[in-house]
Amino acid sequence: MPTDEPEDRSAGAVGLATPAAPTSRPAGDPARTPQPAGDPGSRRWLGDRIGSVEVLAGLLILLVVFRDPLAGALDDPRLQTWTTVFVSIMVQAVPFLVFGVLLSAVIAVFVPRSFWARALPRHPALAVPAASAAGVVLPGCECGAVPIAGSLIRRGVTPAAALAFLLAAPAVNPIVLTATAVAFPNNPEMVLARGVASLVVAMVMGWLWLRLGRTEWIRMPRRPELDDPSKGRAFWGAVRHDVTHAGGFLVLGAMAAASINVLVPERWLQTLADNAWLSILALALLAVLLSLCSEADAFVAASLSQFSLTSRLVFLVVGPMVDLKLISMQAGVFGRRFAFRFAPTTFVVALLVAVGVGAVLL
């Protein structure tokens, strides 16, 4: 057949001999022996249908469905609390993670690089505030912003602008600001303070990256599925990869947050609230440890009525930018060298900016 000729010539071009078809084989020849059920072909067949994405989804569904029976089977109240916190974080975060993954795949596969050259200012310093402001119109949380930022960098967006979007989007989108207004009906200034402080932090971190960041700190994993000539296969391959990758780190972060939530005594909160400066630092650290979704953290902050408004503003600004699950996801998408530098710097900048904005607006 004509289609066989290029393959034969390619084999010869790389110095590979093409074996002739055998005319006969012994009955016991391995080539005619049926493959056992556990051979690589069977494993590959199963892998096409039951992969890590399906296993992760199945485990999450089982945790949600059997949440009450599992809680009843655990006599230790601390274990019950751990299960409740873990499941709550996962239930809050997974829908937005999936939304972010889908949008990330669209950006990586269907949006041409030329679009970003036209959409963002050419000068990186001007692209940072533009990317930060783009977070206002995108409903999502930090779980979805991480894979989106990764796709932006792959499509040629300067890392400073992509990282500014990563920090701004979870804190200034309409859903989060509306939730904040509902949680603080008697303090509408909290909405303005949260939006302003979060935008300032995102822009400062973007400009700091332009000044101090190094390209080698970001280790983006190779994505061969994006090179597939079929847009459909490339899209679903990107979705499967991001859900598996980001979902795994989300599970680890949720487990760590649930463990710390159980180990921190509640009586410590009241003791810390009596000291103005310690209360600010305490709520900043609490935001990192609890790892709440940005759509829900305002209601938790409102419940901490023993703390000042400025302390609770710090909680709302730090949480969507630096928490355990976010750090673990950043390490998975951008590399550990990046996460171990970016997260502590973001924590300090967010803490200082939130205190300054709170002193002016609250």
mmCIF file of C-alpha atoms in Angstrom:
data_model
loop_
_atom_site.group_PDB
_atom_site.id
_atom_site.type_symbol
_atom_site.label_atom_id
_atom_site.label_comp_id
_atom_site.label_asym_id
_atom_site.label_seq_id
_atom_site.Cartn_x
_atom_site.Cartn_y
_atom_site.Cartn_z
ATOM 1 C CA MET A 1 0.000 0.000 0.000
ATOM 2 C CA PRO A 2 1.248 3.540 -0.610
ATOM 3 C CA THR A 3 0.946 4.491 3.050
ATOM 4 C CA ASP A 4 3.457 1.774 4.003
ATOM 5 C CA GLU A 5 6.265 3.193 1.858
ATOM 6 C CA PRO A 6 7.061 6.287 3.971
ATOM 7 C CA GLU A 7 7.229 4.125 7.090
ATOM 8 C CA ASP A 8 9.664 1.713 5.436
ATOM 9 C CA ARG A 9 11.857 4.555 4.182
ATOM 10 C CA SER A 10 11.820 6.179 7.652
ATOM 11 C CA ALA A 11 12.950 2.938 9.241
ATOM 12 C CA GLY A 12 15.810 2.678 6.802
ATOM 13 C CA ALA A 13 16.724 6.327 7.272
ATOM 14 C CA VAL A 14 17.446 5.841 10.950
ATOM 15 C CA GLY A 15 19.345 2.627 10.379
ATOM 16 C CA LEU A 16 16.667 0.192 11.538
ATOM 17 C CA ALA A 17 16.218 -3.041 9.658
ATOM 18 C CA THR A 18 12.693 -3.994 8.711
ATOM 19 C CA PRO A 19 12.216 -7.709 9.403
ATOM 20 C CA ALA A 20 10.532 -9.832 6.793
ATOM 21 C CA ALA A 21 7.214 -11.416 7.620
ATOM 22 C CA PRO A 22 7.747 -15.019 8.774
ATOM 23 C CA THR A 23 6.148 -17.750 6.763
ATOM 24 C CA SER A 24 5.662 -20.189 9.612
ATOM 25 C CA ARG A 25 6.209 -20.461 13.387
ATOM 26 C CA PRO A 26 6.254 -23.333 15.823
ATOM 27 C CA ALA A 27 3.102 -23.911 17.754
ATOM 28 C CA GLY A 28 4.695 -22.823 20.991
ATOM 29 C CA ASP A 29 6.237 -19.680 19.568
ATOM 30 C CA PRO A 30 5.649 -16.698 21.892
ATOM 31 C CA ALA A 31 4.358 -14.629 18.980
ATOM 32 C CA ARG A 32 1.323 -16.945 18.721
ATOM 33 C CA THR A 33 0.798 -17.429 22.454
ATOM 34 C CA PRO A 34 -2.285 -15.512 23.659
ATOM 35 C CA GLN A 35 -1.459 -12.594 25.950
ATOM 36 C CA PRO A 36 -2.364 -13.113 29.590
ATOM 37 C CA ALA A 37 -4.923 -10.903 31.248
ATOM 38 C CA GLY A 38 -2.290 -8.898 33.089
ATOM 39 C CA ASP A 39 -0.075 -8.111 30.119
ATOM 40 C CA PRO A 40 0.862 -4.532 29.180
ATOM 41 C CA GLY A 41 -1.822 -4.431 26.539
ATOM 42 C CA SER A 42 -4.531 -5.174 29.083
ATOM 43 C CA ARG A 43 -3.100 -2.659 31.516
ATOM 44 C CA ARG A 44 -3.076 -0.079 28.759
ATOM 45 C CA TRP A 45 -6.694 -0.927 27.918
ATOM 46 C CA LEU A 46 -7.717 -0.381 31.534
ATOM 47 C CA GLY A 47 -5.600 2.750 31.780
ATOM 48 C CA ASP A 48 -7.539 4.318 28.938
ATOM 49 C CA ARG A 49 -10.729 4.010 30.959
ATOM 50 C CA ILE A 50 -9.756 3.958 34.634
ATOM 51 C CA GLY A 51 -6.979 6.447 35.261
ATOM 52 C CA SER A 52 -5.870 8.612 38.144
ATOM 53 C CA VAL A 53 -8.554 11.189 37.377
ATOM 54 C CA GLU A 54 -11.311 8.614 37.750
ATOM 55 C CA VAL A 55 -9.755 7.218 40.942
ATOM 56 C CA LEU A 56 -9.501 10.699 42.468
ATOM 57 C CA ALA A 57 -13.079 11.540 41.499
ATOM 58 C CA GLY A 58 -14.310 8.222 42.897
ATOM 59 C CA LEU A 59 -12.558 8.760 46.223
ATOM 60 C CA LEU A 60 -13.986 12.263 46.560
ATOM 61 C CA ILE A 61 -17.491 11.040 45.778
ATOM 62 C CA LEU A 62 -17.152 8.231 48.324
ATOM 63 C CA LEU A 63 -15.969 10.683 50.977
ATOM 64 C CA VAL A 64 -18.965 12.921 50.373
ATOM 65 C CA VAL A 65 -21.531 10.112 50.156
ATOM 66 C CA PHE A 66 -20.258 8.252 53.225
ATOM 67 C CA ARG A 67 -19.372 11.314 55.255
ATOM 68 C CA ASP A 68 -22.031 10.688 57.932
ATOM 69 C CA PRO A 69 -21.382 6.926 58.321
ATOM 70 C CA LEU A 70 -17.669 7.544 58.548
ATOM 71 C CA ALA A 71 -18.151 10.279 61.127
ATOM 72 C CA GLY A 72 -20.400 7.992 63.161
ATOM 73 C CA ALA A 73 -17.844 5.200 63.050
ATOM 74 C CA LEU A 74 -15.149 7.469 64.436
ATOM 75 C CA ASP A 75 -15.610 7.817 68.179
ATOM 76 C CA ASP A 76 -12.790 10.309 68.632
ATOM 77 C CA PRO A 77 -14.191 13.856 68.228
ATOM 78 C CA ARG A 78 -10.819 15.035 66.903
ATOM 79 C CA LEU A 79 -10.987 12.520 64.075
ATOM 80 C CA GLN A 80 -14.540 13.608 63.325
ATOM 81 C CA THR A 81 -13.394 17.224 63.159
ATOM 82 C CA TRP A 82 -10.502 16.267 60.887
ATOM 83 C CA THR A 83 -12.851 14.467 58.499
ATOM 84 C CA THR A 84 -15.309 17.361 58.480
ATOM 85 C CA VAL A 85 -12.623 19.964 57.757
ATOM 86 C CA PHE A 86 -10.991 17.870 55.044
ATOM 87 C CA VAL A 87 -14.247 17.131 53.237
ATOM 88 C CA SER A 88 -15.375 20.760 53.577
ATOM 89 C CA ILE A 89 -12.181 22.069 51.987
ATOM 90 C CA MET A 90 -12.426 19.582 49.146
ATOM 91 C CA VAL A 91 -16.128 20.236 48.499
ATOM 92 C CA GLN A 92 -15.480 23.995 48.417
ATOM 93 C CA ALA A 93 -12.373 23.833 46.256
ATOM 94 C CA VAL A 94 -13.017 21.078 43.696
ATOM 95 C CA PRO A 95 -15.718 22.866 41.623
ATOM 96 C CA PHE A 96 -13.513 25.925 41.228
ATOM 97 C CA LEU A 97 -10.488 23.760 40.556
ATOM 98 C CA VAL A 98 -12.373 22.076 37.711
ATOM 99 C CA PHE A 99 -13.503 25.461 36.378
ATOM 100 C CA GLY A 100 -9.921 26.703 36.452
ATOM 101 C CA VAL A 101 -8.633 23.549 34.782
ATOM 102 C CA LEU A 102 -11.160 23.842 31.946
ATOM 103 C CA LEU A 103 -10.293 27.498 31.410
ATOM 104 C CA SER A 104 -6.594 26.635 31.596
ATOM 105 C CA ALA A 105 -7.029 23.986 28.875
ATOM 106 C CA VAL A 106 -8.911 26.450 26.667
ATOM 107 C CA ILE A 107 -6.090 28.978 27.056
ATOM 108 C CA ALA A 108 -3.388 26.386 26.405
ATOM 109 C CA VAL A 109 -5.001 24.806 23.332
ATOM 110 C CA PHE A 110 -7.363 27.245 21.612
ATOM 111 C CA VAL A 111 -6.069 30.738 22.395
ATOM 112 C CA PRO A 112 -3.206 31.724 20.065
ATOM 113 C CA ARG A 113 -0.104 33.395 21.411
ATOM 114 C CA SER A 114 -0.815 36.477 19.307
ATOM 115 C CA PHE A 115 -3.950 37.156 21.369
ATOM 116 C CA TRP A 116 -1.926 37.840 24.518
ATOM 117 C CA ALA A 117 0.425 40.092 22.612
ATOM 118 C CA ARG A 118 -2.599 42.219 21.668
ATOM 119 C CA ALA A 119 -4.514 41.934 24.963
ATOM 120 C CA LEU A 120 -1.715 42.950 27.324
ATOM 121 C CA PRO A 121 0.593 45.957 27.126
ATOM 122 C CA ARG A 122 3.951 45.171 25.590
ATOM 123 C CA HIS A 123 5.900 46.641 28.492
ATOM 124 C CA PRO A 124 5.996 44.081 31.339
ATOM 125 C CA ALA A 125 5.632 46.761 34.015
ATOM 126 C CA LEU A 126 2.335 47.872 32.440
ATOM 127 C CA ALA A 127 1.162 44.301 31.860
ATOM 128 C CA VAL A 128 1.234 43.633 35.615
ATOM 129 C CA PRO A 129 -1.626 46.013 36.593
ATOM 130 C CA ALA A 130 -3.583 44.999 33.495
ATOM 131 C CA ALA A 131 -3.374 41.334 34.469
ATOM 132 C CA SER A 132 -4.282 42.174 38.067
ATOM 133 C CA ALA A 133 -7.387 44.035 36.944
ATOM 134 C CA ALA A 134 -8.373 41.061 34.760
ATOM 135 C CA GLY A 135 -9.014 39.120 37.950
ATOM 136 C CA VAL A 136 -12.004 41.357 38.680
ATOM 137 C CA VAL A 137 -14.073 39.813 35.886
ATOM 138 C CA LEU A 138 -13.124 36.155 36.428
ATOM 139 C CA PRO A 139 -15.137 34.232 39.054
ATOM 140 C CA GLY A 140 -12.901 31.623 40.605
ATOM 141 C CA CYS A 141 -10.720 30.782 43.570
ATOM 142 C CA GLU A 142 -7.035 30.162 44.177
ATOM 143 C CA CYS A 143 -7.377 26.484 43.233
ATOM 144 C CA GLY A 144 -8.399 27.377 39.682
ATOM 145 C CA ALA A 145 -6.045 30.356 39.345
ATOM 146 C CA VAL A 146 -2.896 28.213 39.659
ATOM 147 C CA PRO A 147 -3.375 26.128 36.464
ATOM 148 C CA ILE A 148 -4.635 29.227 34.622
ATOM 149 C CA ALA A 149 -1.452 31.119 35.503
ATOM 150 C CA GLY A 150 0.585 28.140 34.293
ATOM 151 C CA SER A 151 -1.189 28.190 30.942
ATOM 152 C CA LEU A 152 -0.672 31.946 30.593
ATOM 153 C CA ILE A 153 3.076 31.507 31.041
ATOM 154 C CA ARG A 154 3.092 28.701 28.455
ATOM 155 C CA ARG A 155 1.278 30.950 25.985
ATOM 156 C CA GLY A 156 3.995 33.577 26.213
ATOM 157 C CA VAL A 157 2.605 35.903 28.909
ATOM 158 C CA THR A 158 5.379 37.394 31.016
ATOM 159 C CA PRO A 159 5.592 35.543 34.361
ATOM 160 C CA ALA A 160 5.190 38.788 36.293
ATOM 161 C CA ALA A 161 1.762 39.417 34.737
ATOM 162 C CA ALA A 162 0.677 35.790 35.130
ATOM 163 C CA LEU A 163 1.663 35.789 38.807
ATOM 164 C CA ALA A 164 -0.143 39.080 39.382
ATOM 165 C CA PHE A 165 -3.281 37.508 37.930
ATOM 166 C CA LEU A 166 -2.712 34.413 40.092
ATOM 167 C CA LEU A 167 -2.827 36.550 43.251
ATOM 168 C CA ALA A 168 -5.559 39.003 42.258
ATOM 169 C CA ALA A 169 -8.181 36.717 40.721
ATOM 170 C CA PRO A 170 -9.152 34.780 43.879
ATOM 171 C CA ALA A 171 -9.597 37.914 45.991
ATOM 172 C CA VAL A 172 -11.169 40.577 43.778
ATOM 173 C CA ASN A 173 -13.634 38.688 41.582
ATOM 174 C CA PRO A 174 -17.355 39.534 41.901
ATOM 175 C CA ILE A 175 -18.303 36.359 43.780
ATOM 176 C CA VAL A 176 -15.741 36.944 46.523
ATOM 177 C CA LEU A 177 -16.556 40.635 46.921
ATOM 178 C CA THR A 178 -20.277 39.869 47.071
ATOM 179 C CA ALA A 179 -19.687 37.200 49.715
ATOM 180 C CA THR A 180 -17.656 39.704 51.714
ATOM 181 C CA ALA A 181 -20.471 42.258 51.555
ATOM 182 C CA VAL A 182 -22.966 39.649 52.776
ATOM 183 C CA ALA A 183 -20.671 38.536 55.592
ATOM 184 C CA PHE A 184 -20.053 42.118 56.784
ATOM 185 C CA PRO A 185 -23.412 43.874 56.329
ATOM 186 C CA ASN A 186 -22.562 46.520 58.944
ATOM 187 C CA ASN A 187 -19.076 47.168 57.591
ATOM 188 C CA PRO A 188 -19.325 47.843 53.839
ATOM 189 C CA GLU A 189 -15.877 49.412 53.946
ATOM 190 C CA MET A 190 -14.481 45.904 54.371
ATOM 191 C CA VAL A 191 -15.352 45.147 50.717
ATOM 192 C CA LEU A 192 -13.429 48.165 49.458
ATOM 193 C CA ALA A 193 -10.514 47.481 51.777
ATOM 194 C CA ARG A 194 -10.252 43.861 50.653
ATOM 195 C CA GLY A 195 -10.390 44.727 46.963
ATOM 196 C CA VAL A 196 -7.851 47.555 47.198
ATOM 197 C CA ALA A 197 -5.402 45.641 49.389
ATOM 198 C CA SER A 198 -5.535 42.524 47.205
ATOM 199 C CA LEU A 199 -4.949 44.488 43.996
ATOM 200 C CA VAL A 200 -2.017 46.343 45.548
ATOM 201 C CA VAL A 201 -0.416 43.095 46.736
ATOM 202 C CA ALA A 202 -0.825 41.485 43.305
ATOM 203 C CA MET A 203 0.786 44.435 41.528
ATOM 204 C CA VAL A 204 3.619 44.754 44.055
ATOM 205 C CA MET A 205 4.443 41.050 43.738
ATOM 206 C CA GLY A 206 4.373 41.310 39.928
ATOM 207 C CA TRP A 207 6.758 44.253 39.963
ATOM 208 C CA LEU A 208 8.984 42.528 42.523
ATOM 209 C CA TRP A 209 9.211 39.546 40.202
ATOM 210 C CA LEU A 210 10.278 41.835 37.363
ATOM 211 C CA ARG A 211 12.987 43.238 39.590
ATOM 212 C CA LEU A 212 14.189 40.202 41.529
ATOM 213 C CA GLY A 213 12.691 37.093 39.904
ATOM 214 C CA ARG A 214 14.736 34.634 37.886
ATOM 215 C CA THR A 215 13.542 32.496 35.020
ATOM 216 C CA GLU A 216 15.270 29.370 36.356
ATOM 217 C CA TRP A 217 13.141 29.476 39.507
ATOM 218 C CA ILE A 218 10.097 28.441 37.466
ATOM 219 C CA ARG A 219 10.309 24.816 36.383
ATOM 220 C CA MET A 220 7.291 24.237 34.197
ATOM 221 C CA PRO A 221 6.854 20.515 33.487
ATOM 222 C CA ARG A 222 6.908 19.422 29.850
ATOM 223 C CA ARG A 223 3.399 18.935 28.452
ATOM 224 C CA PRO A 224 3.584 16.601 25.413
ATOM 225 C CA GLU A 225 -0.199 16.301 25.250
ATOM 226 C CA LEU A 226 -0.386 19.957 24.168
ATOM 227 C CA ASP A 227 1.540 19.106 20.982
ATOM 228 C CA ASP A 228 -1.181 16.768 19.724
ATOM 229 C CA PRO A 229 -2.332 17.968 16.271
ATOM 230 C CA SER A 230 -5.946 17.260 17.259
ATOM 231 C CA LYS A 231 -7.319 20.171 19.296
ATOM 232 C CA GLY A 232 -9.900 17.933 20.937
ATOM 233 C CA ARG A 233 -7.383 15.364 22.125
ATOM 234 C CA ALA A 234 -5.015 18.094 23.259
ATOM 235 C CA PHE A 235 -7.817 19.790 25.227
ATOM 236 C CA TRP A 236 -8.921 16.655 27.089
ATOM 237 C CA GLY A 237 -5.327 15.594 27.620
ATOM 238 C CA ALA A 238 -4.617 18.962 29.257
ATOM 239 C CA VAL A 239 -7.754 18.642 31.394
ATOM 240 C CA ARG A 240 -6.814 15.169 32.600
ATOM 241 C CA HIS A 241 -3.257 16.237 33.377
ATOM 242 C CA ASP A 242 -4.224 19.372 35.326
ATOM 243 C CA VAL A 243 -7.005 17.691 37.308
ATOM 244 C CA THR A 244 -4.685 14.867 38.308
ATOM 245 C CA HIS A 245 -1.726 17.085 39.068
ATOM 246 C CA ALA A 246 -3.446 19.987 40.818
ATOM 247 C CA GLY A 247 -5.998 17.678 42.456
ATOM 248 C CA GLY A 248 -3.294 15.586 44.068
ATOM 249 C CA PHE A 249 -1.622 18.614 45.610
ATOM 250 C CA LEU A 250 -5.007 19.943 46.682
ATOM 251 C CA VAL A 251 -5.660 16.696 48.580
ATOM 252 C CA LEU A 252 -2.285 16.949 50.331
ATOM 253 C CA GLY A 253 -2.902 20.576 51.267
ATOM 254 C CA ALA A 254 -6.401 19.817 52.552
ATOM 255 C CA MET A 255 -5.056 16.971 54.683
ATOM 256 C CA ALA A 256 -2.405 19.238 56.205
ATOM 257 C CA ALA A 257 -4.924 22.015 56.838
ATOM 258 C CA ALA A 258 -7.352 19.612 58.519
ATOM 259 C CA SER A 259 -4.591 18.240 60.738
ATOM 260 C CA ILE A 260 -3.480 21.681 61.883
ATOM 261 C CA ASN A 261 -7.081 22.781 62.383
ATOM 262 C CA VAL A 262 -7.508 19.962 64.886
ATOM 263 C CA LEU A 263 -4.213 20.611 66.685
ATOM 264 C CA VAL A 264 -4.721 24.362 67.321
ATOM 265 C CA PRO A 265 -6.674 24.905 70.593
ATOM 266 C CA GLU A 266 -9.521 27.395 70.324
ATOM 267 C CA ARG A 267 -8.622 29.051 73.627
ATOM 268 C CA TRP A 268 -5.463 30.372 72.007
ATOM 269 C CA LEU A 269 -7.547 32.611 69.745
ATOM 270 C CA GLN A 270 -9.073 34.613 72.594
ATOM 271 C CA THR A 271 -5.681 35.058 74.235
ATOM 272 C CA LEU A 272 -4.158 36.359 71.016
ATOM 273 C CA ALA A 273 -7.106 38.648 70.238
ATOM 274 C CA ASP A 274 -6.339 40.729 73.319
ATOM 275 C CA ASN A 275 -3.043 41.910 71.798
ATOM 276 C CA ALA A 276 -3.422 44.126 68.710
ATOM 277 C CA TRP A 277 -0.189 43.137 66.973
ATOM 278 C CA LEU A 278 -0.276 39.492 67.937
ATOM 279 C CA SER A 279 -3.876 39.261 66.740
ATOM 280 C CA ILE A 280 -2.837 40.486 63.292
ATOM 281 C CA LEU A 281 -0.029 37.955 63.044
ATOM 282 C CA ALA A 282 -2.238 35.203 64.497
ATOM 283 C CA LEU A 283 -5.003 35.663 61.906
ATOM 284 C CA ALA A 284 -2.425 35.869 59.103
ATOM 285 C CA LEU A 285 -1.001 32.504 60.185
ATOM 286 C CA LEU A 286 -4.492 31.119 60.735
ATOM 287 C CA ALA A 287 -5.420 32.023 57.157
ATOM 288 C CA VAL A 288 -2.418 30.035 55.917
ATOM 289 C CA LEU A 289 -3.212 27.026 58.075
ATOM 290 C CA LEU A 290 -6.969 26.832 57.529
ATOM 291 C CA SER A 291 -6.649 26.961 53.704
ATOM 292 C CA LEU A 292 -10.215 28.155 53.178
ATOM 293 C CA CYS A 293 -11.659 28.790 49.738
ATOM 294 C CA SER A 294 -11.820 32.523 48.981
ATOM 295 C CA GLU A 295 -15.571 32.297 48.373
ATOM 296 C CA ALA A 296 -16.112 31.125 51.970
ATOM 297 C CA ASP A 297 -13.399 32.791 54.046
ATOM 298 C CA ALA A 298 -15.381 36.012 54.584
ATOM 299 C CA PHE A 299 -17.965 34.173 56.679
ATOM 300 C CA VAL A 300 -15.230 32.633 58.819
ATOM 301 C CA ALA A 301 -13.640 36.053 59.281
ATOM 302 C CA ALA A 302 -16.995 37.557 60.279
ATOM 303 C CA SER A 303 -17.395 34.860 62.938
ATOM 304 C CA LEU A 304 -14.090 35.884 64.562
ATOM 305 C CA SER A 305 -15.766 38.877 66.173
ATOM 306 C CA GLN A 306 -13.294 39.020 69.045
ATOM 307 C CA PHE A 307 -10.644 40.280 66.603
ATOM 308 C CA SER A 308 -10.387 43.793 65.154
ATOM 309 C CA LEU A 309 -11.490 44.635 61.613
ATOM 310 C CA THR A 310 -7.884 45.177 60.572
ATOM 311 C CA SER A 311 -6.923 41.732 61.845
ATOM 312 C CA ARG A 312 -9.790 40.180 59.919
ATOM 313 C CA LEU A 313 -8.821 42.128 56.808
ATOM 314 C CA VAL A 314 -5.344 40.579 57.063
ATOM 315 C CA PHE A 315 -7.045 37.190 57.249
ATOM 316 C CA LEU A 316 -9.015 37.927 54.053
ATOM 317 C CA VAL A 317 -6.029 39.268 52.104
ATOM 318 C CA VAL A 318 -3.453 36.654 53.095
ATOM 319 C CA GLY A 319 -5.694 33.581 52.798
ATOM 320 C CA PRO A 320 -6.411 33.610 49.031
ATOM 321 C CA MET A 321 -2.736 34.284 48.270
ATOM 322 C CA VAL A 322 -0.831 32.076 50.723
ATOM 323 C CA ASP A 323 -2.208 28.895 52.282
ATOM 324 C CA LEU A 324 -1.124 25.283 52.599
ATOM 325 C CA LYS A 325 -3.036 23.904 49.636
ATOM 326 C CA LEU A 326 -2.013 26.848 47.447
ATOM 327 C CA ILE A 327 1.669 26.456 48.324
ATOM 328 C CA SER A 328 1.545 22.745 47.530
ATOM 329 C CA MET A 329 -0.231 23.402 44.215
ATOM 330 C CA GLN A 330 2.285 26.107 43.269
ATOM 331 C CA ALA A 331 5.110 23.695 44.026
ATOM 332 C CA GLY A 332 3.498 21.159 41.715
ATOM 333 C CA VAL A 333 2.857 23.556 38.817
ATOM 334 C CA PHE A 334 5.862 25.892 39.004
ATOM 335 C CA GLY A 335 8.401 23.907 41.040
ATOM 336 C CA ARG A 336 9.515 23.872 44.654
ATOM 337 C CA ARG A 337 12.240 26.472 44.161
ATOM 338 C CA PHE A 338 9.583 28.920 43.037
ATOM 339 C CA ALA A 339 7.068 28.142 45.786
ATOM 340 C CA PHE A 340 9.593 28.345 48.618
ATOM 341 C CA ARG A 341 10.576 31.848 47.511
ATOM 342 C CA PHE A 342 7.285 33.205 46.242
ATOM 343 C CA ALA A 343 5.008 32.156 49.127
ATOM 344 C CA PRO A 344 7.004 33.709 52.033
ATOM 345 C CA THR A 345 7.503 36.949 50.111
ATOM 346 C CA THR A 346 3.797 37.126 49.273
ATOM 347 C CA PHE A 347 2.938 36.516 52.937
ATOM 348 C CA VAL A 348 5.066 39.453 54.120
ATOM 349 C CA VAL A 349 3.824 41.826 51.410
ATOM 350 C CA ALA A 350 0.169 40.866 51.963
ATOM 351 C CA LEU A 351 0.517 41.329 55.726
ATOM 352 C CA LEU A 352 2.081 44.788 55.419
ATOM 353 C CA VAL A 353 -0.285 46.021 52.713
ATOM 354 C CA ALA A 354 -3.396 44.786 54.545
ATOM 355 C CA VAL A 355 -2.326 46.512 57.763
ATOM 356 C CA GLY A 356 -1.676 49.742 55.877
ATOM 357 C CA VAL A 357 -4.991 49.666 53.992
ATOM 358 C CA GLY A 358 -6.840 48.746 57.185
ATOM 359 C CA ALA A 359 -5.334 51.711 59.020
ATOM 360 C CA VAL A 360 -6.622 54.053 56.301
ATOM 361 C CA LEU A 361 -10.033 52.590 55.367
ATOM 362 C CA LEU A 362 -11.226 50.767 58.507
#
